[in-house]
Coordinates of C-alpha atoms in Angstrom, one line a residue:
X98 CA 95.4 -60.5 121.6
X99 CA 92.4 -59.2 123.1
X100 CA 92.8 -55.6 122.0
X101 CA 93.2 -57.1 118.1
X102 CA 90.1 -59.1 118.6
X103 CA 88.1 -56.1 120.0
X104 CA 89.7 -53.7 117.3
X105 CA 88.6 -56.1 114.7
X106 CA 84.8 -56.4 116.4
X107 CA 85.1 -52.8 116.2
X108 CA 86.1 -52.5 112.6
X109 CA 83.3 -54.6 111.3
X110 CA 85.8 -57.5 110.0
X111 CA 84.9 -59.7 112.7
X112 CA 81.0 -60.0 112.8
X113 CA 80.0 -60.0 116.9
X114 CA 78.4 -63.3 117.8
X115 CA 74.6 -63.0 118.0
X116 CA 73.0 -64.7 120.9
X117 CA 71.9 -68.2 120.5
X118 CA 68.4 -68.5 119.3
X119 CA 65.9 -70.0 121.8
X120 CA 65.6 -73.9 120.8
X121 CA 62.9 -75.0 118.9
X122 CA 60.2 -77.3 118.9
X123 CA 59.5 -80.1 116.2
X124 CA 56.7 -78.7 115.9
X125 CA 58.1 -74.5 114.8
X126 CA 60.9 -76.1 113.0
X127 CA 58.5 -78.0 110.8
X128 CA 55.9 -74.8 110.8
X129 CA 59.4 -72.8 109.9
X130 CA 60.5 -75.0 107.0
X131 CA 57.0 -75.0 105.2
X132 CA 56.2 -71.4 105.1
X133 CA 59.7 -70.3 104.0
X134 CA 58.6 -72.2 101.2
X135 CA 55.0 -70.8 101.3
X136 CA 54.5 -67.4 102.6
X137 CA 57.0 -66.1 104.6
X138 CA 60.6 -64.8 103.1
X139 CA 63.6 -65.7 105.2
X140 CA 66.6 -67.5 103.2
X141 CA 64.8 -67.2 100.1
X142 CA 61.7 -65.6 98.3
X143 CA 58.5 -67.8 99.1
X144 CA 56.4 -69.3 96.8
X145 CA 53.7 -66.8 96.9
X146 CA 56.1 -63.9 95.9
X147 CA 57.8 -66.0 93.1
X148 CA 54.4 -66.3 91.3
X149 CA 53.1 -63.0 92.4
X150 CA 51.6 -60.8 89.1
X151 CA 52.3 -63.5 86.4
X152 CA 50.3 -63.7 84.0
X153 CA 48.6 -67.0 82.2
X154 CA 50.4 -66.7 79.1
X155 CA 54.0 -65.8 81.6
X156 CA 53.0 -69.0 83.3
X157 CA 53.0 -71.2 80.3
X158 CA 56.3 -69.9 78.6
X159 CA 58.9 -72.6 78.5
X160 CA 62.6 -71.9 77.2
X161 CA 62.3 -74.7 74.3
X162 CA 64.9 -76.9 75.7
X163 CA 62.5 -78.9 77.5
X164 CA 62.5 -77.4 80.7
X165 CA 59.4 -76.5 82.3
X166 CA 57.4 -73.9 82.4
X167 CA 56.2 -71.9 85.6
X168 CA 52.7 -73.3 85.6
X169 CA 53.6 -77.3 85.2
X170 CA 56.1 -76.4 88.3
X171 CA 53.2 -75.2 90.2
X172 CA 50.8 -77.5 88.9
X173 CA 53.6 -80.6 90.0
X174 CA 53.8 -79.0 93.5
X175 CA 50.5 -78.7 94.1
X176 CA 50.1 -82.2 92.9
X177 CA 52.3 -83.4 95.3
X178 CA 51.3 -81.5 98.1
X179 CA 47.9 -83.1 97.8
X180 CA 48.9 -86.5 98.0
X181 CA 50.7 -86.2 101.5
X182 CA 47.7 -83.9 102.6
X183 CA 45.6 -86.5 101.3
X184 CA 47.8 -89.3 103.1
X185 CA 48.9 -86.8 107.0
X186 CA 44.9 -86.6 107.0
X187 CA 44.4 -90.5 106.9
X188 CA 42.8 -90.6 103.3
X189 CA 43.6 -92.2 100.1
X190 CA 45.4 -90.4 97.9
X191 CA 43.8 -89.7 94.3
X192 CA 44.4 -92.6 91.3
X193 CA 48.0 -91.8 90.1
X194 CA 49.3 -93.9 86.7
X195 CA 53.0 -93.3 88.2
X196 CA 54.3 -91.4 85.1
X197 CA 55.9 -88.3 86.8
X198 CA 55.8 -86.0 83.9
X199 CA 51.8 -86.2 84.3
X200 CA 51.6 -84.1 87.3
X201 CA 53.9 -81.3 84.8
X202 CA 51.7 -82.0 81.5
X203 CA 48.7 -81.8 82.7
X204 CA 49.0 -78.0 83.4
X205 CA 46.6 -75.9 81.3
X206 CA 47.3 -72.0 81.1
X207 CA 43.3 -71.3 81.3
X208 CA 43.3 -72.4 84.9
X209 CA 46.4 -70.8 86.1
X210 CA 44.9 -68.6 89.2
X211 CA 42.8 -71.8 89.9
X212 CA 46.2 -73.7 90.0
X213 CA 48.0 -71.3 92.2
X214 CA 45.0 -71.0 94.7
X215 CA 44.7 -74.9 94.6
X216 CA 48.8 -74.8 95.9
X217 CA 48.0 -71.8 98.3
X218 CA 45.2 -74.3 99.7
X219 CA 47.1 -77.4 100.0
X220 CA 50.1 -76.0 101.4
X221 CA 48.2 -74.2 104.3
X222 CA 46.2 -77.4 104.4
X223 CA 49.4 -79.2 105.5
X224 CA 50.7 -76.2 107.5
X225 CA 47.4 -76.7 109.6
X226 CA 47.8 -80.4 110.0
X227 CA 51.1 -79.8 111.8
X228 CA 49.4 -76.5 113.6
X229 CA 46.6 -78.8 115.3
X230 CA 49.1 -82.1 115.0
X231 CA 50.6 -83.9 118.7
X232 CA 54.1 -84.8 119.2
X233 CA 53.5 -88.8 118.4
X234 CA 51.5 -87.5 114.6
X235 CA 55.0 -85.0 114.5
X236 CA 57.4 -87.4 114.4
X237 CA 56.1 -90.2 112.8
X238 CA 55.5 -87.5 110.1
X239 CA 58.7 -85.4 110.4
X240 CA 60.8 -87.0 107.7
X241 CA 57.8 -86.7 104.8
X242 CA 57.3 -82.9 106.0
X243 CA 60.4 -82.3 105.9
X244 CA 60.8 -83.4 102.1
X245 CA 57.6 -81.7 101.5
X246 CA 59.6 -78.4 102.2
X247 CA 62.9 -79.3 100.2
X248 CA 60.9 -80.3 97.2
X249 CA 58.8 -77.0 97.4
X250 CA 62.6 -75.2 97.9
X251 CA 63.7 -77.5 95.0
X252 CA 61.0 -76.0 92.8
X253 CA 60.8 -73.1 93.9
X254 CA 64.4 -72.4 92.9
X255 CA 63.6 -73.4 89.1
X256 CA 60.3 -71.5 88.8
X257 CA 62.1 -68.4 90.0
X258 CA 65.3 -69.3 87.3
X259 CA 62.5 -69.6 84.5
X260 CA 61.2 -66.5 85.5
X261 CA 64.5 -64.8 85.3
X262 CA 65.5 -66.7 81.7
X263 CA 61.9 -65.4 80.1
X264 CA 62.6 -61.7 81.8
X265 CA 59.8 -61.3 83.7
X266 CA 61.4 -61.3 87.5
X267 CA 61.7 -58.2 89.4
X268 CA 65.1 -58.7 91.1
X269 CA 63.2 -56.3 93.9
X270 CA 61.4 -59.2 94.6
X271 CA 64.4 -60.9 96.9
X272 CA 66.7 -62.6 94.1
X273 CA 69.1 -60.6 91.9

């Protein structure tokens, strides 16, 4: 049995086990899981690559079915980015009505490298608060960072999908 599982090693059909990666602290995990969705590519293309070169008028195509377009999904992450910035750093958040599809609608093309620079600075905002942050400010903020990065994922996912419906993704750029 030995000899088959070795042949098979051998043979590539049986990947070889890698060696357990050293375990990680709250602290890299969270680091890990915001800038995947920020600035660094691992399981999927980042943020700054996924609105990399688009133009203003790219940014505010939409498909005509309702979806979104690029620019309200960056302008609803930044939006929500800032509030838990707002709230890890002990301020108050900014007035918000409730009404969701305000932080979508109140995208406007003209201010689209202003709107990506104001996610850029939030997100390493947050990724700076958990840099400098202590084990106690960690935990009792894990489970909120750790949405943080699945709604940036979430989005991210759909801004990239847009991009591919209005033609103007570069499968070079990570996704096919």
């Amino acid at each position: 049995m030995r000899t088959i599982v070795v042949a098979l090693l051998l043979c590539g059909i049986l990947p070889a086990q890698t060696p357990p990666k050293k375990a990680q602290s709250l602290k890299e995990v969270l680091l890990e899981q915001l800038h995947t969705t920020h600035d660094k590519e691992e399981w999927y293309v980042p943020i700054d690559i996924a609105v990399a070169g688009l133009t203003a008028e790219q940014a505010k195509w939409t498909d005509g079915h309702g979806n979104h377009s690029v620019g309200q999904l960056v302008n609803h992450l930044a939006f929500w980015n800032e509030r838990v910035l707002a709230e890890m750093k002990g301020e108050k958040p900014a007035a918000f009505s409730g009404n969701n599809d305000e932080t979508f609608n109140s995208f406007d093309s003209k201010s689209w490298a202003a709107t990506v620079s104001r996610l850029d600075t939030v997100m390493k905002g947050i990724e700076n608060l958990v840099e400098d942050a202590d084990e106690a400010k960690l935990r009792a903020s894990a489970s909120t960072i750790a949405h943080v990065g699945a709604h940036n994922a979430y989005h991210l996912g759909q801004i990239i999908f847009v991009r591919k419906l209005q033609g103007v993704w570069d499968p070079k750029n990570g996704v096919k």
